[in-house]
Tab-separated table of N, CA, C and O in Angstrom:
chain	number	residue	atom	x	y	z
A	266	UNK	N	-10.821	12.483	-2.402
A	266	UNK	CA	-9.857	11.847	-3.286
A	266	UNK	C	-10.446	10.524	-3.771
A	266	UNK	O	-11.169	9.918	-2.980
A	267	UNK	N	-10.165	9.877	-5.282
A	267	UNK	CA	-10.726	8.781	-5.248
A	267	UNK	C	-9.607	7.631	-5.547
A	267	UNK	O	-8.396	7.847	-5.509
A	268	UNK	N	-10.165	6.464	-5.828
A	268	UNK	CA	-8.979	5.355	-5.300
A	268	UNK	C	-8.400	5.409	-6.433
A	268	UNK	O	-7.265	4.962	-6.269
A	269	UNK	N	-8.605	5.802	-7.817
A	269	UNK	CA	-7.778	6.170	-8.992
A	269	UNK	C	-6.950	6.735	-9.146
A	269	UNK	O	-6.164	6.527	-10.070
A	270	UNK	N	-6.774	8.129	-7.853
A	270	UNK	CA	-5.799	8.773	-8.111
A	270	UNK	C	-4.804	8.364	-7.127
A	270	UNK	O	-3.638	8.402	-7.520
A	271	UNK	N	-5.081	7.870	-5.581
A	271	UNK	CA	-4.296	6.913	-5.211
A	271	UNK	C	-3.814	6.018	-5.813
A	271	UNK	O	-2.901	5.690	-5.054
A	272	UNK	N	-3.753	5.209	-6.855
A	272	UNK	CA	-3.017	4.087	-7.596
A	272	UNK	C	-2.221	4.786	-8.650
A	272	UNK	O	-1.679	4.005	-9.432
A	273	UNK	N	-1.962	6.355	-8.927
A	273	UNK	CA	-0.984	6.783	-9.419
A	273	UNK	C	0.079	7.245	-8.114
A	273	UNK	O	0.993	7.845	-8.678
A	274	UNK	N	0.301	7.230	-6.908
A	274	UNK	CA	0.835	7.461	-6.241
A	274	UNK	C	1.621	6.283	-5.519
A	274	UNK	O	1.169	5.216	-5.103
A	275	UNK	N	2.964	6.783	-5.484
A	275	UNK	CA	4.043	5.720	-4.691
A	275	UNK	C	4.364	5.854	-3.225
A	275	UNK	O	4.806	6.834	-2.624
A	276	UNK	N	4.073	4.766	-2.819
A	276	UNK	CA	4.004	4.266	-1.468
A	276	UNK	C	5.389	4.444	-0.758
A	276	UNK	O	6.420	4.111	-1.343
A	277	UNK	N	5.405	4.849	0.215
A	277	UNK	CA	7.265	4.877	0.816
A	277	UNK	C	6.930	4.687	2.642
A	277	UNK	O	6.065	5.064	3.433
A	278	UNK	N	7.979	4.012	2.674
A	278	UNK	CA	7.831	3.197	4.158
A	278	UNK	C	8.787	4.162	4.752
A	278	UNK	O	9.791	4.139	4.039
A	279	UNK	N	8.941	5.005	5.735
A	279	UNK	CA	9.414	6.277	6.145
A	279	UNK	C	10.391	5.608	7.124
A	279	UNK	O	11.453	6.179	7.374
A	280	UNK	N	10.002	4.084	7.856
A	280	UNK	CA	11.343	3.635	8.688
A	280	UNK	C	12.471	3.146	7.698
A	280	UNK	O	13.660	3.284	7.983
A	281	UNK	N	12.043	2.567	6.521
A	281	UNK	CA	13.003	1.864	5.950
A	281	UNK	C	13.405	2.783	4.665
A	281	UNK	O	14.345	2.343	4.003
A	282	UNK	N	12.739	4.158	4.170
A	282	UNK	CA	13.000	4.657	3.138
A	282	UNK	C	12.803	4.059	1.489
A	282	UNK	O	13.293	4.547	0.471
A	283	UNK	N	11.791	2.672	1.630
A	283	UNK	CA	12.289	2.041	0.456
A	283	UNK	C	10.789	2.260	-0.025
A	283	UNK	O	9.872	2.407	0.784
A	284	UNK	N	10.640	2.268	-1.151
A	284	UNK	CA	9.708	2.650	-2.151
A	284	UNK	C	8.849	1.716	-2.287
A	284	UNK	O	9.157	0.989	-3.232
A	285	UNK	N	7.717	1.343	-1.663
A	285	UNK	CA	6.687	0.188	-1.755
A	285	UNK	C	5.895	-0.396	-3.388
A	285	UNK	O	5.415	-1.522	-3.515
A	286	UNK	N	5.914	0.350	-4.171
A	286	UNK	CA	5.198	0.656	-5.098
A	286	UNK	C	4.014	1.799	-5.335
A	286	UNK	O	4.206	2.960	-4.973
A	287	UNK	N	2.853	1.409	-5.930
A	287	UNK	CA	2.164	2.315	-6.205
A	287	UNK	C	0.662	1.348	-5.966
A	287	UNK	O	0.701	0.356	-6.693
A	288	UNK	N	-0.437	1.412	-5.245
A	288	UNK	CA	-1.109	0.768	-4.370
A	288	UNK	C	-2.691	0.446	-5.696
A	288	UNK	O	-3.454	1.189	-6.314
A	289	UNK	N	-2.541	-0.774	-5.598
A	289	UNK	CA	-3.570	-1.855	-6.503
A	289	UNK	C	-5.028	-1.790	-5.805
A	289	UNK	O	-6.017	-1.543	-6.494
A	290	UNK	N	-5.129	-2.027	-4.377
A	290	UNK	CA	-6.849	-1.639	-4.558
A	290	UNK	C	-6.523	-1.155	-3.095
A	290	UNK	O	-5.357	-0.979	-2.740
A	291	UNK	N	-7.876	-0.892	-2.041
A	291	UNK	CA	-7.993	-0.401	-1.538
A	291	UNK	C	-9.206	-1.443	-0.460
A	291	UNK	O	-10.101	-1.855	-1.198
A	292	UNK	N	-9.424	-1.956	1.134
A	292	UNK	CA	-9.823	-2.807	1.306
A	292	UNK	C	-10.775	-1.485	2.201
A	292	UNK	O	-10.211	-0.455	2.570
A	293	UNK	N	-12.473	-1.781	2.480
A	293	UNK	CA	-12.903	-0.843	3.221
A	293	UNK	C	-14.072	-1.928	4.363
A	293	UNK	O	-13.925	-3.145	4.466
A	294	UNK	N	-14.759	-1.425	4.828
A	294	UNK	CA	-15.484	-1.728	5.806
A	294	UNK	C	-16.990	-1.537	5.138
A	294	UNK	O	-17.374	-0.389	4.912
A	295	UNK	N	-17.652	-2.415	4.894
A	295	UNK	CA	-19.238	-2.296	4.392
A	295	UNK	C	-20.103	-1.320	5.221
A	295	UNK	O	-20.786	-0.317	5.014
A	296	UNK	N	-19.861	-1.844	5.914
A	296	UNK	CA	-21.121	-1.607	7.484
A	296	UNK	C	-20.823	0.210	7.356
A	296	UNK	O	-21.586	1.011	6.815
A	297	UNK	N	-19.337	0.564	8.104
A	297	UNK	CA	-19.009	2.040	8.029
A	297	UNK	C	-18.642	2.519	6.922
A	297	UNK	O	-18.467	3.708	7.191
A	298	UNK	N	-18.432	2.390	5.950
A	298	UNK	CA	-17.518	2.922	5.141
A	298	UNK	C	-16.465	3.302	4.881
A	298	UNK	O	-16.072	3.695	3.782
A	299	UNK	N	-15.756	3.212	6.082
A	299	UNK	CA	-14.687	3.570	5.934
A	299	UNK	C	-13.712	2.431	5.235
A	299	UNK	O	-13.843	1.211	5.149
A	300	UNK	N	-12.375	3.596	4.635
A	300	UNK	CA	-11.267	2.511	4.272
A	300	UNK	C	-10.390	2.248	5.421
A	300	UNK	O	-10.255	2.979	6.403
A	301	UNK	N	-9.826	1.157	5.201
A	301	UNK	CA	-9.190	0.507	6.246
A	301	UNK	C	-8.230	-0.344	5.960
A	301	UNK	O	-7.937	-1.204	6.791
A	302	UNK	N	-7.557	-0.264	4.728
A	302	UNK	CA	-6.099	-0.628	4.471
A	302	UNK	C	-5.885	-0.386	2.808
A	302	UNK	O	-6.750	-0.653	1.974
A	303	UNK	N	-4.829	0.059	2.566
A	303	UNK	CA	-4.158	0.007	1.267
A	303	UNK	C	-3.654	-1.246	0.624
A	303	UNK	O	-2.854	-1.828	1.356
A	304	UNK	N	-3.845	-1.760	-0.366
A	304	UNK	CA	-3.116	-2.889	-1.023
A	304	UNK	C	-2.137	-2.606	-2.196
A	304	UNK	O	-2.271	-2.043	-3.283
A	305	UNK	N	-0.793	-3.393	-1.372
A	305	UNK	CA	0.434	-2.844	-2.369
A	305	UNK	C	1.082	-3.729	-3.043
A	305	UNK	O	2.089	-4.047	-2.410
A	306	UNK	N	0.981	-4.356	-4.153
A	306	UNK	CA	1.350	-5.855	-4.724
A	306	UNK	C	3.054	-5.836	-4.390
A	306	UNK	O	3.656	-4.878	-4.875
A	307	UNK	N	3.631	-6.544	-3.823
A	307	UNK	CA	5.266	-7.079	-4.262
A	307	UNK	C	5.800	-6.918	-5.016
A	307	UNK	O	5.610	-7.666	-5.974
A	308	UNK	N	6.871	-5.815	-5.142
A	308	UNK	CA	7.241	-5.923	-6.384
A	308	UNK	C	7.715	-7.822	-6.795
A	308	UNK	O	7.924	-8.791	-6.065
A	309	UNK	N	7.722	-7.635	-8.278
A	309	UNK	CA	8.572	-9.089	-8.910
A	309	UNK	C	9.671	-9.490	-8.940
A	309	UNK	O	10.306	-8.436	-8.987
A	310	UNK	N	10.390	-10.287	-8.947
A	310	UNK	CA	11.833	-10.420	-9.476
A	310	UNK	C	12.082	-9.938	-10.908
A	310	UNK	O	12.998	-9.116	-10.922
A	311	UNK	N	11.500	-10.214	-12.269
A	311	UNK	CA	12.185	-10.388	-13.311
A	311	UNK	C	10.494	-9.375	-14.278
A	311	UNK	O	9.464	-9.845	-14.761
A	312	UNK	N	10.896	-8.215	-14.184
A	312	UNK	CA	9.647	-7.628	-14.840
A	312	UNK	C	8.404	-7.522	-14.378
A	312	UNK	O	7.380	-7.173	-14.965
A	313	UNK	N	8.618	-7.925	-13.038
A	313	UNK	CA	7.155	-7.579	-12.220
A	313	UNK	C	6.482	-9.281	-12.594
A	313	UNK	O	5.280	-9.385	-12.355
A	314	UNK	N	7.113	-10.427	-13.092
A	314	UNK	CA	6.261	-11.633	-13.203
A	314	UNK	C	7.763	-12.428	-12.319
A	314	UNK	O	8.828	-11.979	-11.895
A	315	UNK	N	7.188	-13.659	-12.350
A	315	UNK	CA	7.883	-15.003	-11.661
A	315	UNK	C	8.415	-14.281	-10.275
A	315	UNK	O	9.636	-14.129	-10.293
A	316	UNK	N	7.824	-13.842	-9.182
A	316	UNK	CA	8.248	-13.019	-8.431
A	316	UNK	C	7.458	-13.899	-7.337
A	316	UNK	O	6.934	-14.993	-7.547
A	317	UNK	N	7.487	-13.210	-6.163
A	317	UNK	CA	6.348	-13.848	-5.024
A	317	UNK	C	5.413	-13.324	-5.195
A	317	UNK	O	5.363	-12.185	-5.657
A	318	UNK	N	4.175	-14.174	-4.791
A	318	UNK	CA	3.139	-13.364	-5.372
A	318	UNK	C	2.623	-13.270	-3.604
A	318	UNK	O	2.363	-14.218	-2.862
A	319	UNK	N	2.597	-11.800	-3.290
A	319	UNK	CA	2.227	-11.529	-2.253
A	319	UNK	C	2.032	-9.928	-2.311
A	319	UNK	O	2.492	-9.213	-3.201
A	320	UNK	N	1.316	-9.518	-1.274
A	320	UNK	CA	1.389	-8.033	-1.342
A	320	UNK	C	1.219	-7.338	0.149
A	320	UNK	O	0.679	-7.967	1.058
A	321	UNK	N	1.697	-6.056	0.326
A	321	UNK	CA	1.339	-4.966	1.500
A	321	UNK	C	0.278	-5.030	2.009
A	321	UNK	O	-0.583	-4.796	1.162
A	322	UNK	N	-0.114	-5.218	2.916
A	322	UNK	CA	-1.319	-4.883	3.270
A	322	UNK	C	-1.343	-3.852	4.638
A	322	UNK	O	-1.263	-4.235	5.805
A	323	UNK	N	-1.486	-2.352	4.140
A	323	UNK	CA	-1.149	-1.519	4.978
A	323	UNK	C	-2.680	-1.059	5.181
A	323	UNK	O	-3.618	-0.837	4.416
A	324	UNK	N	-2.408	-1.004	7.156
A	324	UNK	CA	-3.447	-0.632	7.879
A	324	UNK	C	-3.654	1.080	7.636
A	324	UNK	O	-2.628	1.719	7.403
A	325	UNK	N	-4.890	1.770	7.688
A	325	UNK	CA	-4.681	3.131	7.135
A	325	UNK	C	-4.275	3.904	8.210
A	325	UNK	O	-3.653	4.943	7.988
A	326	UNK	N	-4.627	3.431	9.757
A	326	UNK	CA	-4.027	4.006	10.443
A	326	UNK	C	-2.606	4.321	10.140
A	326	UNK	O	-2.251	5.415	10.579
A	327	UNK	N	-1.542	3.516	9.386
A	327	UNK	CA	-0.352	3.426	9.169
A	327	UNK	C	0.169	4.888	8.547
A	327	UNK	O	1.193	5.495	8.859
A	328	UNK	N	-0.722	5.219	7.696
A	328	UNK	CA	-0.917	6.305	6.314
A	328	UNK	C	-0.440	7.443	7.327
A	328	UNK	O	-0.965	7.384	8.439
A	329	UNK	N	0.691	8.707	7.054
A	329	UNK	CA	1.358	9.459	8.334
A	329	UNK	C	0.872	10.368	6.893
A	329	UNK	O	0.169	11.326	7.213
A	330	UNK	N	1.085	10.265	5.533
A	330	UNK	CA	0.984	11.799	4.831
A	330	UNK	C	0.325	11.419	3.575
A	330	UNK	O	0.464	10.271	3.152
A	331	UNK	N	-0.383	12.285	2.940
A	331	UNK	CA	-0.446	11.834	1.537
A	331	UNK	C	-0.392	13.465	0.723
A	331	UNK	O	-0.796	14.618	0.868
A	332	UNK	N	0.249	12.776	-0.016
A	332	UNK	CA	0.614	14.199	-0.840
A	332	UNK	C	0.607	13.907	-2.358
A	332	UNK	O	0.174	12.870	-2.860
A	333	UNK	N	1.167	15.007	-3.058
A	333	UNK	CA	0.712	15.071	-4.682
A	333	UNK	C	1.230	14.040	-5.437
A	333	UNK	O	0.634	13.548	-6.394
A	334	UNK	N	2.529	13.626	-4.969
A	334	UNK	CA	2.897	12.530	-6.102
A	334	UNK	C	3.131	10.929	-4.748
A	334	UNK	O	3.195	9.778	-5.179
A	335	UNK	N	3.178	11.093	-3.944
A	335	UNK	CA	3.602	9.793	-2.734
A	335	UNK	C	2.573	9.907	-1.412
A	335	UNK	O	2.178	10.935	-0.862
A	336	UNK	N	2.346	8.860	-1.166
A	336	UNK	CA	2.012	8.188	0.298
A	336	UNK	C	2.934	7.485	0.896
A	336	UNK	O	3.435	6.396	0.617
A	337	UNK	N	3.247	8.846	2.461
A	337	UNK	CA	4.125	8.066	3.342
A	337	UNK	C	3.974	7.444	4.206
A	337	UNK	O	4.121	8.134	5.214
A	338	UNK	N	3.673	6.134	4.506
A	338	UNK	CA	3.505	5.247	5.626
A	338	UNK	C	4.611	4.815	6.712
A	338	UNK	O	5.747	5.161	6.389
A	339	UNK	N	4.502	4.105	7.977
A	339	UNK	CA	5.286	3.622	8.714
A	339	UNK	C	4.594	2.498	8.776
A	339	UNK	O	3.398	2.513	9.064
A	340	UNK	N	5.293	1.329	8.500
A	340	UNK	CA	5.263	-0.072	9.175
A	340	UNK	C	5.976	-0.677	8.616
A	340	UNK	O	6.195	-0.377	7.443
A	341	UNK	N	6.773	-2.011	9.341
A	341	UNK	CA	7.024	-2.899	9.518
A	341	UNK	C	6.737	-4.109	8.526
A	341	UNK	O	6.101	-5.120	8.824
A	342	UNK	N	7.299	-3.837	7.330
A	342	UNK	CA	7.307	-4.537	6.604
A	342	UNK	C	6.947	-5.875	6.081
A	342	UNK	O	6.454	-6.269	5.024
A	343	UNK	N	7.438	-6.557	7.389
A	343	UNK	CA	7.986	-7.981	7.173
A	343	UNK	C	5.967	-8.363	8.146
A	343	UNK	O	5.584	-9.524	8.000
A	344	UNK	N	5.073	-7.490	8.893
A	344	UNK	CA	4.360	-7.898	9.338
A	344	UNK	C	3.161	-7.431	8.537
A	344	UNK	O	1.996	-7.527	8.923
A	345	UNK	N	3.473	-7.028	7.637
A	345	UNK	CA	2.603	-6.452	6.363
A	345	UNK	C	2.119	-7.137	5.012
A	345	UNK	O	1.063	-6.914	4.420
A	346	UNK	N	3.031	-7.933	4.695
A	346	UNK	CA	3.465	-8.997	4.189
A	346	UNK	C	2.240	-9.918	3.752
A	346	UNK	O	2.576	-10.953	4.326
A	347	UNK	N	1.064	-10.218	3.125
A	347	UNK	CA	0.137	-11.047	2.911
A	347	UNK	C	0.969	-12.460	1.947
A	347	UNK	O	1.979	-12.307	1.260
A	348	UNK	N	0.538	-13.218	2.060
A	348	UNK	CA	1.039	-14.077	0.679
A	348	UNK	C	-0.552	-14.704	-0.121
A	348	UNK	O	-1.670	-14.582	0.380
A	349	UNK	N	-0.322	-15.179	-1.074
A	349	UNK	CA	-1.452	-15.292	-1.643
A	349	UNK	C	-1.803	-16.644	-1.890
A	349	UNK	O	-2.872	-16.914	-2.437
């Protein structure tokens, strides 16, 4: 899969049911290659601008499914939380 077609797909937090967005880049490991967290911008208050500017930063261990149109994760929201 490549990270293009992940950023058409919406993120959903499976404890809280609420719709994360749809995931902006992707953070990986040089050395292994591997990926190793999803990045999910905040949504905005008023059109996606003047909002907090912070975003998801979901560990991939987190990642429980990925399927054709959504990625379902579990975590904890509030410890996910980056600010910028």
């Amino acid at each position: 899969m490549r990270v293009c077609e992940l950023r058409q797909k919406e993120v959903v937090n499976i404890c809280s049911c609420r719709t994360l967005g749809c995931p902006l880049d992707i953070e990986f490991n040089c050395k292994t290659g591997c990926v190793e967290a999803l990045i999910v911008p905040v949504p905005g208050k008023v059109c996606g601008l003047f909002g907090p500017a912070a975003e998801y930063v979901i560990p991939f261990s987190c990642i429980r499914q990925i399927g054709e149109d959504i990625i379902l994760v579990e975590i904890q929201e509030d410890k996910c939380i980056k600010k910028e």
